[in-house]
Amino acid sequence: MKAVNWNKQDDLTFMYWRQNIAQFWVDTEFKVSKDIKSWTEDLNDSERDTYKKVLAGLTGLDTQQGDMGMPLVSLHTEDMRKQAVYSFMGMMEQIHAKSYSTIFTSLISSSETDYLLDEWVTANKELQYKAEKINSYYMKLFKPQVGKYDQYMARVASVFLESYIFYSGFFYPLYLAGQGKLTTSGEIIRKILLDETIHGSFTGFDAQEIFQTLTKEEQEKAEKEMYKLLLDLYQNELVYTTDLYDQIGLTDQVKDYIEYNANRALANLGYPGYFEHKDLNPIIENAMDTSTKNHDFFSVKGDGYVVSMNVEQLEDDDFIFE
Ligand SMILES: [Fe+2]
Ligand SMILES: [Fe+2]
């Protein structure tokens, strides 16, 4: 047994710990019922269908990151303070995974939620493909001793999940919120997105440190494998995006957003962009524009964050149990 030593507080790991804590939030503090009117009046059937499916897909990916990704990466992390950061991030993944259900609970029936999460997620081929692809890297960490190469590649997979392939799902809630539709749900999605921003950045930073310990041959092999994975996931994202967004005519815009985020994932890993730079839809820029919303990467809570911690005053009655 060893003891974590937080005495050293002047480095990046401590900065990431502090920022993760500062961003802490829980789903139940958002009043999603405020979105019911917008849900029934602003969206048509196809739009509601796409919205439900992107949230169901995100639920699957956040569940995987909380159950598999973060615990397994943490298991093979030497610095115990970094392990603490991974554990905290893993806990937030569970809050993310739960928060989509919080939205569903307010907007759709239980039977429909059950169908989406229990059946649609498991039956969607592209969603399962990306989950399995990422998971194959995580599962290489499921043993006591693991080489640096597999430790590095698992982090690459994690950064690709958090900085890249989540975003075909994030696009639509942001797109709607940018137009004043489903704004409370949109605020939850932005909290998740801000978390993923810092998660991808931290994991990328950790990956880059491991990369330095690889041999020249391993580095070259890792680079090739990374680009292969990037493009493999890209092809799959295009099919997934077409499947979800064709019915509302947004496929091309989501594709641009995926490419933009693929470049961001590469930047987190210390690589230049792969895809050509394109301007994003101004509605997405607007949804991401934090200046009017008291809400940016380094601020603590967003404007939709209304109730602090759901704390109820204790009453004498609370102690009568019959
Ligand atoms: Fe997450
Ligand atoms: Fe994450």
Short mmCIF file of C-alpha atoms and ligand atoms in Angstrom, two decimals:
data_model
loop_
_atom_site.label_atom_id
_atom_site.label_comp_id
_atom_site.label_asym_id
_atom_site.label_seq_id
_atom_site.Cartn_x
_atom_site.Cartn_y
_atom_site.Cartn_z
CA MET A 1 0.00 0.00 0.00
CA LYS A 2 1.10 3.53 -0.77
CA ALA A 3 -0.39 6.85 0.25
CA VAL A 4 -1.28 9.59 -2.20
CA ASN A 5 0.68 12.75 -1.54
CA TRP A 6 -1.03 15.99 -2.52
CA ASN A 7 1.66 18.15 -0.99
CA LYS A 8 2.92 19.04 -4.44
CA GLN A 9 0.28 21.42 -5.75
CA ASP A 10 1.96 23.49 -8.39
CA ASP A 11 1.73 21.24 -11.42
CA LEU A 12 -0.75 20.39 -14.17
CA THR A 13 -2.20 17.36 -12.37
CA PHE A 14 -3.23 19.55 -9.47
CA MET A 15 -4.64 22.14 -11.88
CA TYR A 16 -6.80 19.43 -13.54
CA TRP A 17 -7.97 18.16 -10.16
CA ARG A 18 -9.01 21.66 -9.11
CA GLN A 19 -10.76 22.38 -12.41
CA ASN A 20 -12.64 19.06 -12.28
CA ILE A 21 -13.87 19.85 -8.77
CA ALA A 22 -14.84 23.40 -9.77
CA GLN A 23 -17.00 22.05 -12.59
CA PHE A 24 -18.87 19.53 -10.44
CA TRP A 25 -22.62 19.45 -11.01
CA VAL A 26 -25.54 17.02 -10.73
CA ASP A 27 -28.39 16.42 -13.14
CA THR A 28 -31.17 16.79 -10.59
CA GLU A 29 -30.41 20.49 -10.15
CA PHE A 30 -31.82 21.24 -13.58
CA LYS A 31 -35.55 21.73 -14.03
CA VAL A 32 -36.01 19.89 -17.33
CA SER A 33 -39.80 20.24 -17.02
CA LYS A 34 -39.27 23.80 -18.29
CA ASP A 35 -38.56 22.18 -21.68
CA ILE A 36 -41.89 20.35 -22.01
CA LYS A 37 -43.56 23.22 -23.86
CA SER A 38 -40.67 23.49 -26.32
CA TRP A 39 -40.63 19.69 -26.76
CA THR A 40 -44.28 19.55 -27.76
CA GLU A 41 -44.53 22.84 -29.69
CA ASP A 42 -41.15 23.55 -31.29
CA LEU A 43 -40.21 20.10 -32.63
CA ASN A 44 -41.86 17.89 -35.22
CA ASP A 45 -41.90 14.07 -35.06
CA SER A 46 -38.65 13.57 -36.99
CA GLU A 47 -36.85 16.14 -34.86
CA ARG A 48 -38.06 14.48 -31.68
CA ASP A 49 -36.95 11.12 -33.06
CA THR A 50 -33.42 12.37 -33.79
CA TYR A 51 -33.21 14.05 -30.39
CA LYS A 52 -34.21 10.91 -28.51
CA LYS A 53 -31.73 8.78 -30.43
CA VAL A 54 -28.76 11.08 -29.97
CA LEU A 55 -29.40 11.14 -26.22
CA ALA A 56 -29.78 7.35 -26.09
CA GLY A 57 -26.49 6.94 -27.99
CA LEU A 58 -24.73 9.34 -25.64
CA THR A 59 -26.08 7.39 -22.67
CA GLY A 60 -24.42 4.24 -23.99
CA LEU A 61 -21.06 5.92 -24.51
CA ASP A 62 -21.03 7.67 -21.12
CA THR A 63 -21.97 4.39 -19.44
CA GLN A 64 -19.02 2.70 -21.10
CA GLN A 65 -16.64 5.49 -20.13
CA GLY A 66 -17.79 5.35 -16.50
CA ASP A 67 -17.89 1.56 -16.16
CA MET A 68 -14.86 0.59 -18.26
CA GLY A 69 -12.76 3.47 -19.58
CA MET A 70 -11.94 5.49 -16.50
CA PRO A 71 -11.53 2.60 -14.01
CA LEU A 72 -9.25 0.64 -16.37
CA VAL A 73 -7.12 3.65 -17.33
CA SER A 74 -6.85 4.56 -13.65
CA LEU A 75 -5.77 0.99 -12.82
CA HIS A 76 -2.70 1.51 -15.00
CA THR A 77 -1.69 4.98 -13.89
CA GLU A 78 1.39 5.33 -11.73
CA ASP A 79 0.92 8.79 -10.26
CA MET A 80 -1.69 8.38 -7.53
CA ARG A 81 -2.84 11.97 -7.94
CA LYS A 82 -3.57 11.27 -11.60
CA GLN A 83 -5.50 8.19 -10.45
CA ALA A 84 -7.59 10.46 -8.25
CA VAL A 85 -8.35 12.69 -11.23
CA TYR A 86 -9.38 9.66 -13.31
CA SER A 87 -11.62 8.41 -10.51
CA PHE A 88 -13.33 11.78 -10.22
CA MET A 89 -13.81 11.90 -13.98
CA GLY A 90 -15.24 8.36 -13.89
CA MET A 91 -17.76 9.45 -11.28
CA MET A 92 -18.79 12.36 -13.50
CA GLU A 93 -19.34 9.90 -16.38
CA GLN A 94 -21.99 8.23 -14.23
CA ILE A 95 -23.66 11.60 -13.67
CA HIS A 96 -23.53 12.23 -17.42
CA ALA A 97 -25.01 8.80 -18.16
CA LYS A 98 -27.80 9.42 -15.67
CA SER A 99 -28.53 12.96 -16.84
CA TYR A 100 -29.90 11.81 -20.22
CA SER A 101 -32.45 9.74 -18.33
CA THR A 102 -33.33 12.84 -16.30
CA ILE A 103 -34.15 14.54 -19.61
CA PHE A 104 -36.10 11.50 -20.85
CA THR A 105 -38.07 11.30 -17.61
CA SER A 106 -39.37 14.83 -18.15
CA LEU A 107 -40.07 14.59 -21.86
CA ILE A 108 -41.13 11.06 -22.82
CA SER A 109 -42.91 8.04 -21.39
CA SER A 110 -41.14 5.34 -19.37
CA SER A 111 -41.91 2.72 -21.97
CA GLU A 112 -40.31 4.83 -24.67
CA THR A 113 -37.23 5.42 -22.50
CA ASP A 114 -37.01 1.68 -21.87
CA TYR A 115 -37.21 0.99 -25.58
CA LEU A 116 -34.49 3.53 -26.44
CA LEU A 117 -32.02 2.49 -23.75
CA ASP A 118 -32.69 -1.25 -23.60
CA GLU A 119 -33.38 -1.99 -27.24
CA TRP A 120 -32.39 0.80 -29.62
CA VAL A 121 -28.90 1.25 -28.13
CA THR A 122 -28.09 -2.44 -28.26
CA ALA A 123 -29.51 -2.85 -31.77
CA ASN A 124 -27.80 0.15 -33.42
CA LYS A 125 -24.89 -1.27 -35.38
CA GLU A 126 -22.77 1.88 -35.67
CA LEU A 127 -23.18 2.76 -32.02
CA GLN A 128 -22.16 -0.75 -31.01
CA TYR A 129 -19.26 -0.63 -33.46
CA LYS A 130 -17.72 2.48 -31.94
CA ALA A 131 -18.28 1.20 -28.42
CA GLU A 132 -16.61 -2.12 -29.23
CA LYS A 133 -13.74 -0.46 -31.04
CA ILE A 134 -12.95 1.80 -28.05
CA ASN A 135 -13.56 -1.02 -25.62
CA SER A 136 -11.06 -3.30 -27.34
CA TYR A 137 -8.35 -0.82 -26.24
CA TYR A 138 -9.74 -0.58 -22.71
CA MET A 139 -9.88 -4.36 -22.34
CA LYS A 140 -6.14 -4.61 -22.97
CA LEU A 141 -5.77 -2.96 -19.56
CA PHE A 142 -7.86 -5.63 -17.84
CA LYS A 143 -4.90 -7.49 -16.31
CA PRO A 144 -2.27 -6.77 -13.62
CA GLN A 145 0.72 -5.98 -15.86
CA VAL A 146 0.36 -3.92 -19.01
CA GLY A 147 3.08 -2.46 -21.25
CA LYS A 148 3.40 1.25 -21.95
CA TYR A 149 2.22 0.80 -25.54
CA ASP A 150 -1.19 -0.52 -24.52
CA GLN A 151 -1.43 2.10 -21.79
CA TYR A 152 -0.83 4.77 -24.40
CA MET A 153 -3.28 3.39 -26.95
CA ALA A 154 -6.04 3.06 -24.34
CA ARG A 155 -5.64 6.78 -23.64
CA VAL A 156 -5.75 7.54 -27.37
CA ALA A 157 -9.04 5.63 -27.56
CA SER A 158 -10.35 7.51 -24.54
CA VAL A 159 -9.42 10.90 -26.03
CA PHE A 160 -11.10 9.89 -29.31
CA LEU A 161 -14.26 9.04 -27.40
CA GLU A 162 -14.34 12.19 -25.29
CA SER A 163 -13.04 14.80 -27.73
CA TYR A 164 -14.30 13.36 -31.01
CA ILE A 165 -17.05 10.73 -31.31
CA PHE A 166 -19.34 12.13 -28.60
CA TYR A 167 -19.92 15.17 -30.78
CA SER A 168 -22.26 13.68 -33.40
CA GLY A 169 -24.54 13.39 -30.37
CA PHE A 170 -23.83 16.77 -28.80
CA PHE A 171 -24.53 18.60 -32.06
CA TYR A 172 -28.31 18.45 -32.01
CA PRO A 173 -29.01 19.60 -28.43
CA LEU A 174 -26.57 22.48 -29.00
CA TYR A 175 -28.16 23.30 -32.35
CA LEU A 176 -31.59 23.51 -30.74
CA ALA A 177 -30.43 25.40 -27.65
CA GLY A 178 -28.69 27.91 -29.93
CA GLN A 179 -32.16 28.68 -31.31
CA GLY A 180 -33.81 28.92 -27.91
CA LYS A 181 -35.31 25.40 -28.04
CA LEU A 182 -35.03 22.83 -25.24
CA THR A 183 -32.68 25.19 -23.44
CA THR A 184 -32.58 23.46 -20.05
CA SER A 185 -31.67 20.12 -21.62
CA GLY A 186 -29.21 22.06 -23.74
CA GLU A 187 -27.64 23.46 -20.60
CA ILE A 188 -27.16 19.92 -19.24
CA ILE A 189 -25.50 18.91 -22.49
CA ARG A 190 -23.20 21.92 -22.27
CA LYS A 191 -22.19 20.91 -18.74
CA ILE A 192 -21.35 17.47 -20.09
CA LEU A 193 -19.46 18.99 -23.00
CA LEU A 194 -17.42 21.23 -20.69
CA ASP A 195 -16.55 18.16 -18.63
CA GLU A 196 -15.51 16.23 -21.73
CA THR A 197 -13.37 19.19 -22.76
CA ILE A 198 -11.31 18.91 -19.60
CA HIS A 199 -11.38 15.06 -19.60
CA GLY A 200 -9.99 14.87 -23.14
CA SER A 201 -7.39 17.48 -22.33
CA PHE A 202 -6.20 15.71 -19.15
CA THR A 203 -6.12 12.24 -20.72
CA GLY A 204 -4.29 13.66 -23.74
CA PHE A 205 -1.71 15.29 -21.47
CA ASP A 206 -1.22 11.99 -19.62
CA ALA A 207 -0.98 10.12 -22.95
CA GLN A 208 1.72 12.48 -24.19
CA GLU A 209 3.80 11.81 -21.07
CA ILE A 210 3.53 8.05 -21.69
CA PHE A 211 4.38 8.54 -25.37
CA GLN A 212 7.77 9.95 -24.32
CA THR A 213 8.59 6.65 -22.60
CA LEU A 214 7.92 4.53 -25.73
CA THR A 215 10.75 3.31 -27.96
CA LYS A 216 11.14 4.88 -31.39
CA GLU A 217 9.58 1.79 -33.01
CA GLU A 218 6.66 1.82 -30.59
CA GLN A 219 6.11 5.52 -31.24
CA GLU A 220 5.94 4.94 -34.99
CA LYS A 221 3.61 1.97 -34.56
CA ALA A 222 1.38 3.97 -32.19
CA GLU A 223 1.16 6.85 -34.61
CA LYS A 224 0.07 4.58 -37.45
CA GLU A 225 -2.46 2.82 -35.27
CA MET A 226 -3.83 6.16 -34.04
CA TYR A 227 -4.50 7.45 -37.56
CA LYS A 228 -6.01 4.12 -38.57
CA LEU A 229 -8.37 4.30 -35.58
CA LEU A 230 -9.19 7.94 -36.34
CA LEU A 231 -10.31 7.11 -39.88
CA ASP A 232 -12.02 3.89 -38.94
CA LEU A 233 -14.14 5.79 -36.41
CA TYR A 234 -14.70 8.56 -38.95
CA GLN A 235 -16.22 6.21 -41.52
CA ASN A 236 -18.46 4.77 -38.84
CA GLU A 237 -19.48 8.26 -37.63
CA LEU A 238 -20.56 9.17 -41.16
CA VAL A 239 -22.95 6.21 -41.31
CA TYR A 240 -24.22 6.86 -37.76
CA THR A 241 -24.74 10.55 -38.57
CA THR A 242 -26.58 9.80 -41.82
CA ASP A 243 -28.80 7.36 -39.99
CA LEU A 244 -29.77 9.90 -37.31
CA TYR A 245 -29.64 13.25 -39.09
CA ASP A 246 -30.77 12.67 -42.70
CA GLN A 247 -34.42 12.86 -41.68
CA ILE A 248 -33.92 16.44 -40.45
CA GLY A 249 -31.45 17.56 -43.13
CA LEU A 250 -28.47 18.22 -40.87
CA THR A 251 -26.04 15.46 -41.89
CA ASP A 252 -23.54 17.74 -43.67
CA GLN A 253 -23.33 20.16 -40.79
CA VAL A 254 -22.82 17.38 -38.26
CA LYS A 255 -20.06 15.99 -40.49
CA ASP A 256 -18.21 19.33 -40.31
CA TYR A 257 -18.59 19.32 -36.55
CA ILE A 258 -17.21 15.77 -36.32
CA GLU A 259 -14.15 16.80 -38.37
CA TYR A 260 -13.63 19.87 -36.21
CA ASN A 261 -13.68 17.71 -33.09
CA ALA A 262 -11.42 15.05 -34.62
CA ASN A 263 -8.84 17.80 -35.03
CA ARG A 264 -9.37 18.83 -31.41
CA ALA A 265 -8.80 15.23 -30.25
CA LEU A 266 -5.55 15.14 -32.22
CA ALA A 267 -4.49 18.45 -30.64
CA ASN A 268 -5.09 16.93 -27.19
CA LEU A 269 -2.68 14.16 -28.16
CA GLY A 270 -0.11 16.65 -29.45
CA TYR A 271 -0.78 16.20 -33.18
CA PRO A 272 -1.74 18.70 -35.89
CA GLY A 273 -5.23 18.66 -37.38
CA TYR A 274 -6.03 16.06 -40.01
CA PHE A 275 -9.19 17.52 -41.53
CA GLU A 276 -9.39 20.83 -43.37
CA HIS A 277 -10.57 23.72 -41.21
CA LYS A 278 -14.16 24.78 -41.89
CA ASP A 279 -16.29 27.42 -40.17
CA LEU A 280 -18.99 25.89 -38.02
CA ASN A 281 -22.66 26.71 -38.25
CA PRO A 282 -23.13 30.07 -36.44
CA ILE A 283 -25.95 28.50 -34.40
CA ILE A 284 -23.45 26.03 -32.95
CA GLU A 285 -20.96 28.85 -32.37
CA ASN A 286 -23.76 30.72 -30.63
CA ALA A 287 -24.64 27.76 -28.43
CA MET A 288 -20.99 27.47 -27.49
CA ASP A 289 -20.58 31.20 -27.00
CA THR A 290 -20.30 31.46 -23.28
CA SER A 291 -19.78 35.19 -22.91
CA THR A 292 -23.48 35.99 -22.49
CA LYS A 293 -24.19 33.06 -20.24
CA ASN A 294 -21.83 33.53 -17.32
CA HIS A 295 -20.37 30.25 -18.36
CA ASP A 296 -17.00 29.39 -19.75
CA PHE A 297 -14.29 26.80 -19.33
CA PHE A 298 -13.04 28.40 -16.16
CA SER A 299 -16.35 29.53 -14.67
CA VAL A 300 -18.04 27.29 -12.21
CA LYS A 301 -21.74 27.00 -12.97
CA GLY A 302 -23.83 27.91 -16.00
CA ASP A 303 -26.96 29.99 -16.12
CA GLY A 304 -29.35 27.04 -16.06
CA TYR A 305 -27.91 25.86 -12.82
CA VAL A 306 -30.66 26.97 -10.50
CA VAL A 307 -30.94 24.92 -7.35
CA SER A 308 -27.92 24.47 -5.18
CA MET A 309 -27.44 20.84 -4.21
CA ASN A 310 -31.13 20.00 -3.69
CA VAL A 311 -30.70 20.40 0.03
CA GLU A 312 -33.95 20.29 1.96
CA GLN A 313 -34.31 21.81 5.36
CA LEU A 314 -34.69 19.08 7.98
CA GLU A 315 -37.97 19.23 9.87
CA ASP A 316 -39.01 17.54 13.09
CA ASP A 317 -41.33 15.35 10.99
CA ASP A 318 -38.32 13.88 9.22
CA PHE A 319 -37.49 11.98 12.38
CA ILE A 320 -40.87 10.30 12.71
CA PHE A 321 -40.59 7.03 10.83
CA GLU A 322 -44.02 5.47 11.14
FE FE B 1 -18.99 11.86 -20.08
FE FE B 2 -15.46 12.10 -19.98
#
